[in-house]
Amino acid sequence: MILFLLGLITGAIGGMGIGGGSVLIPSLVLFTKLNQQAIQGINLISFIPIAVVALIIHYKNKNLLFKIILPLILSGIIGAFIGSSLSLNISSELLRKLFGLFLLFMGFYELFYKNKKT
Amino acid sequence: MDKLRHLYKIIIIGFLAGLINGLFGAGGGTLVVLYLTSFLKIDQHKAQATAICVILPLSLISSLMYYNNGFTSIDSAIRVAVGGIFGSYIGSSSLNKIPENYLRKFFGIFIIIAAIRMVLA
C-alpha cells in the first residue's frame, strides 16, 4: 500500500531531523486526487502518533526543555487557530500554490543547511 | 532577566510556528528548531525533541479544525501513521550512518522540484 510506504519514508526522514511533511505532502499531491486541505490534514493527523512515540523516548533521555516548551505552545495555540482558519477558508488551488511557494523556501533551506558539527 | 528578554521572541516564534503549521499542515517544527539552535544555542537533539513536543498539541488542534470542516481522510492518515512509526524507528536508528548534510541536500533538491511543480500546475 503506497500510503504505508510514503509514511515509512516520511517517518524515516522525520526521524533524522528533516521535516517529513515537506516530502509527504508533495508525494500525496502526486499519488492521490485529494485536495490540498485534505492532504495537509493527513500530515497533521499522522504526525500525532509518531510524535507521541518519539516523545516517550525523548522524555526518557531528558531531551525536553519544558521551560521553553510551555510558552511556545501557549502562543502557538493562537497561531494554530488562525493558520488553520485561514487554510480552511481559501480555495484548494490557492492553498496548493501558496504551499508550493512555502515549499520552495523549505527546499532552499534544506539545500543550504550546514550542520556546524560535521 | 535574561529569560524575559527571550520571552517575547519565544512568544512570536511560537505564534508563527502555530500559524505556519495550521496554514500549511507542516513546517512549524522546522521554524522552532531553527530558532532554538540559532538564537538560543540549544543543541540539535534537544532542539528537535523540544520542537516535536511543541508541534504535537498544535497539530492536534489544527487536525481537529481540519476534521470538523470535513477536510481529511482518517483511514489514509492511519495508514501513513503506521508506516511513519516504523519509519521513524528506522530513521532514528540510522541517524549516525548517513551524513546529515548530504541527506538534506538530496531532499532539498527533491522538495524544490516538487515546489516548482506545485506552483506551476
Short mmCIF file of C-alpha atoms in Angstrom, two decimals:
data_model
loop_
_atom_site.label_atom_id
_atom_site.label_comp_id
_atom_site.label_asym_id
_atom_site.label_seq_id
_atom_site.Cartn_x
_atom_site.Cartn_y
_atom_site.Cartn_z
CA MET A 1 0.00 0.00 0.00
CA ILE A 2 1.51 3.23 -1.16
CA LEU A 3 0.29 5.24 1.82
CA PHE A 4 2.16 2.92 4.17
CA LEU A 5 5.34 3.33 2.11
CA LEU A 6 5.01 7.09 1.99
CA GLY A 7 4.50 7.05 5.74
CA LEU A 8 7.57 4.89 6.13
CA ILE A 9 9.76 7.27 4.13
CA THR A 10 8.27 10.31 5.87
CA GLY A 11 8.84 8.81 9.30
CA ALA A 12 12.39 7.87 8.42
CA ILE A 13 13.15 11.38 7.19
CA GLY A 14 11.49 12.89 10.23
CA GLY A 15 13.47 10.56 12.47
CA MET A 16 16.62 12.02 11.02
CA GLY A 17 15.57 15.56 11.80
CA ILE A 18 14.33 16.74 8.43
CA GLY A 19 10.69 17.80 8.23
CA GLY A 20 8.80 14.78 6.94
CA GLY A 21 5.76 16.78 5.91
CA SER A 22 7.75 18.55 3.21
CA VAL A 23 8.13 15.19 1.49
CA LEU A 24 4.79 13.61 2.39
CA ILE A 25 2.57 16.43 1.18
CA PRO A 26 4.01 16.75 -2.34
CA SER A 27 4.04 12.94 -2.58
CA LEU A 28 0.35 12.79 -1.73
CA VAL A 29 -0.32 15.50 -4.31
CA LEU A 30 1.43 13.28 -6.83
CA PHE A 31 -0.15 9.96 -5.88
CA THR A 32 -3.68 10.91 -4.84
CA LYS A 33 -6.51 13.09 -6.05
CA LEU A 34 -7.17 14.56 -2.62
CA ASN A 35 -7.37 18.31 -2.31
CA GLN A 36 -4.68 20.37 -0.56
CA GLN A 37 -6.53 20.76 2.73
CA ALA A 38 -7.25 17.02 2.96
CA ILE A 39 -3.59 16.21 2.28
CA GLN A 40 -2.39 18.68 4.87
CA GLY A 41 -4.92 17.19 7.29
CA ILE A 42 -3.44 13.74 6.72
CA ASN A 43 0.03 15.06 7.52
CA LEU A 44 -1.24 16.73 10.69
CA ILE A 45 -3.09 13.66 11.94
CA SER A 46 -0.42 11.11 11.08
CA PHE A 47 2.15 13.23 12.90
CA ILE A 48 0.37 12.72 16.23
CA PRO A 49 1.09 9.03 16.96
CA ILE A 50 4.59 9.35 15.52
CA ALA A 51 5.27 12.33 17.78
CA VAL A 52 3.93 10.52 20.84
CA VAL A 53 6.29 7.60 20.26
CA ALA A 54 9.25 9.90 19.71
CA LEU A 55 8.40 11.98 22.79
CA ILE A 56 8.38 8.97 25.09
CA ILE A 57 11.97 8.28 24.07
CA HIS A 58 12.96 11.94 24.28
CA TYR A 59 11.42 12.27 27.71
CA LYS A 60 13.43 9.32 28.96
CA ASN A 61 16.59 10.85 27.55
CA LYS A 62 15.75 14.17 29.19
CA ASN A 63 15.86 15.99 25.87
CA LEU A 64 12.76 18.07 26.55
CA LEU A 65 13.16 21.67 27.67
CA PHE A 66 9.85 22.34 29.39
CA LYS A 67 10.56 25.95 30.30
CA ILE A 68 10.68 26.79 26.60
CA ILE A 69 8.01 24.34 25.52
CA LEU A 70 5.22 25.83 27.58
CA PRO A 71 5.31 29.44 26.31
CA LEU A 72 5.84 28.20 22.75
CA ILE A 73 2.73 26.04 22.99
CA LEU A 74 0.60 28.78 24.53
CA SER A 75 1.31 31.32 21.81
CA GLY A 76 1.34 28.54 19.25
CA ILE A 77 -2.24 27.60 20.00
CA ILE A 78 -3.38 31.05 18.92
CA GLY A 79 -1.28 30.83 15.77
CA ALA A 80 -2.60 27.36 15.02
CA PHE A 81 -6.19 28.55 15.28
CA ILE A 82 -5.58 31.47 12.96
CA GLY A 83 -3.49 29.48 10.48
CA SER A 84 -5.99 26.65 10.27
CA SER A 85 -8.91 29.05 9.87
CA LEU A 86 -7.08 30.70 7.01
CA SER A 87 -6.29 27.49 5.18
CA LEU A 88 -9.83 26.20 5.63
CA ASN A 89 -11.29 29.34 4.09
CA ILE A 90 -9.29 29.64 0.91
CA SER A 91 -9.61 27.52 -2.22
CA SER A 92 -7.59 24.33 -2.57
CA GLU A 93 -5.97 25.64 -5.71
CA LEU A 94 -4.78 28.80 -4.00
CA LEU A 95 -3.59 26.87 -0.95
CA ARG A 96 -1.66 24.47 -3.15
CA LYS A 97 0.14 27.32 -4.88
CA LEU A 98 0.89 29.04 -1.59
CA PHE A 99 2.15 25.76 -0.21
CA GLY A 100 4.34 25.43 -3.29
CA LEU A 101 5.95 28.80 -2.54
CA PHE A 102 6.40 27.82 1.09
CA LEU A 103 7.91 24.53 -0.02
CA LEU A 104 10.37 26.42 -2.21
CA PHE A 105 11.68 28.18 0.87
CA MET A 106 11.90 24.88 2.72
CA GLY A 107 13.76 23.28 -0.17
CA PHE A 108 16.38 26.00 -0.28
CA TYR A 109 16.70 25.86 3.48
CA GLU A 110 17.48 22.13 3.34
CA LEU A 111 19.79 22.63 0.38
CA PHE A 112 21.88 25.27 2.10
CA TYR A 113 21.67 23.77 5.57
CA LYS A 114 25.04 23.38 7.23
CA ASN A 115 25.44 21.39 10.39
CA LYS A 116 28.35 23.12 12.04
CA LYS A 117 29.48 19.99 13.80
CA THR A 118 30.02 17.92 10.65
CA MET B 1 16.01 38.91 33.40
CA ASP B 2 17.75 37.00 30.69
CA LYS B 3 14.68 34.83 30.24
CA LEU B 4 12.40 37.86 29.94
CA ARG B 5 14.46 39.19 27.07
CA HIS B 6 13.94 35.93 25.30
CA LEU B 7 10.31 35.57 26.29
CA TYR B 8 8.79 37.95 23.78
CA LYS B 9 10.82 36.35 20.97
CA ILE B 10 9.65 32.93 22.13
CA ILE B 11 6.05 34.12 22.04
CA ILE B 12 6.47 35.39 18.47
CA ILE B 13 8.19 32.21 17.31
CA GLY B 14 5.53 30.07 18.95
CA PHE B 15 2.80 32.07 17.28
CA LEU B 16 4.47 31.84 13.86
CA ALA B 17 5.10 28.11 14.26
CA GLY B 18 1.42 27.54 15.03
CA LEU B 19 0.39 29.78 12.16
CA ILE B 20 2.57 28.02 9.60
CA ASN B 21 1.65 24.60 10.93
CA GLY B 22 -2.05 25.41 10.76
CA LEU B 23 -1.89 27.09 7.38
CA PHE B 24 0.33 24.55 5.62
CA GLY B 25 -0.05 21.45 7.75
CA ALA B 26 3.72 21.29 8.12
CA GLY B 27 6.81 23.32 8.78
CA GLY B 28 6.22 24.66 12.28
CA GLY B 29 8.80 22.32 13.70
CA THR B 30 11.48 23.49 11.32
CA LEU B 31 10.98 27.08 12.45
CA VAL B 32 11.17 26.10 16.13
CA VAL B 33 14.36 24.06 15.63
CA LEU B 34 15.93 26.87 13.63
CA TYR B 35 15.18 29.38 16.38
CA LEU B 36 16.31 27.14 19.23
CA THR B 37 19.62 26.24 17.60
CA SER B 38 20.46 29.63 16.08
CA PHE B 39 19.29 32.04 18.78
CA LEU B 40 19.18 30.05 21.99
CA LYS B 41 22.20 27.95 21.03
CA ILE B 42 20.48 24.77 22.09
CA ASP B 43 21.97 21.57 20.73
CA GLN B 44 20.31 19.90 17.76
CA HIS B 45 18.89 16.83 19.52
CA LYS B 46 17.29 18.78 22.35
CA ALA B 47 16.00 21.34 19.88
CA GLN B 48 14.33 18.67 17.75
CA ALA B 49 12.84 16.94 20.77
CA THR B 50 11.52 20.24 22.09
CA ALA B 51 10.08 21.12 18.69
CA ILE B 52 8.20 17.82 18.47
CA CYS B 53 6.75 18.44 21.92
CA VAL B 54 5.58 21.91 20.88
CA ILE B 55 4.15 20.93 17.50
CA LEU B 56 2.21 17.97 18.89
CA PRO B 57 -0.59 19.95 20.62
CA LEU B 58 -0.59 22.49 17.80
CA SER B 59 -1.05 19.72 15.23
CA LEU B 60 -3.76 18.24 17.42
CA ILE B 61 -5.71 21.48 17.37
CA SER B 62 -5.22 22.00 13.66
CA SER B 63 -6.18 18.38 12.98
CA LEU B 64 -9.44 18.84 14.87
CA MET B 65 -10.24 22.01 12.96
CA TYR B 66 -9.47 20.35 9.62
CA TYR B 67 -11.55 17.34 10.62
CA ASN B 68 -14.51 19.46 11.73
CA ASN B 69 -14.50 21.06 8.31
CA GLY B 70 -14.53 17.69 6.60
CA PHE B 71 -11.03 18.03 5.24
CA THR B 72 -9.41 14.76 5.96
CA SER B 73 -9.36 11.07 5.33
CA ILE B 74 -8.90 9.20 8.59
CA ASP B 75 -8.12 5.80 7.10
CA SER B 76 -5.47 7.33 4.85
CA ALA B 77 -3.98 9.11 7.86
CA ILE B 78 -3.87 5.84 9.79
CA ARG B 79 -2.02 4.06 7.01
CA VAL B 80 0.51 6.86 6.76
CA ALA B 81 0.87 6.96 10.56
CA VAL B 82 1.55 3.23 10.85
CA GLY B 83 4.21 3.47 8.16
CA GLY B 84 5.53 6.55 9.89
CA ILE B 85 6.01 4.83 13.23
CA PHE B 86 8.10 2.10 11.61
CA GLY B 87 9.89 4.71 9.54
CA SER B 88 10.79 6.92 12.48
CA TYR B 89 12.30 3.92 14.24
CA ILE B 90 14.39 3.16 11.18
CA GLY B 91 15.28 6.81 10.77
CA SER B 92 16.41 7.29 14.35
CA SER B 93 18.49 4.12 14.21
CA SER B 94 20.32 5.10 11.05
CA LEU B 95 20.85 8.66 12.28
CA ASN B 96 24.57 8.10 12.59
CA LYS B 97 25.13 6.15 9.41
CA ILE B 98 24.16 8.65 6.74
CA PRO B 99 25.80 12.08 6.74
CA GLU B 100 23.11 14.61 7.51
CA ASN B 101 24.26 17.37 5.18
CA TYR B 102 24.24 15.01 2.20
CA LEU B 103 20.73 13.87 3.07
CA ARG B 104 19.38 17.40 3.42
CA LYS B 105 20.83 18.48 0.10
CA PHE B 106 19.28 15.45 -1.58
CA PHE B 107 15.85 16.15 -0.13
CA GLY B 108 16.27 19.87 -0.66
CA ILE B 109 16.51 19.27 -4.40
CA PHE B 110 13.55 16.91 -4.36
CA ILE B 111 11.49 19.45 -2.42
CA ILE B 112 12.41 22.31 -4.75
CA ILE B 113 11.37 20.32 -7.81
CA ALA B 114 8.10 19.38 -6.11
CA ALA B 115 7.56 23.02 -5.15
CA ILE B 116 8.03 24.28 -8.70
CA ARG B 117 5.58 21.66 -9.99
CA MET B 118 3.00 22.71 -7.42
CA VAL B 119 3.27 26.39 -8.20
CA LEU B 120 3.11 25.90 -11.97
CA ALA B 121 0.38 23.24 -12.01
#
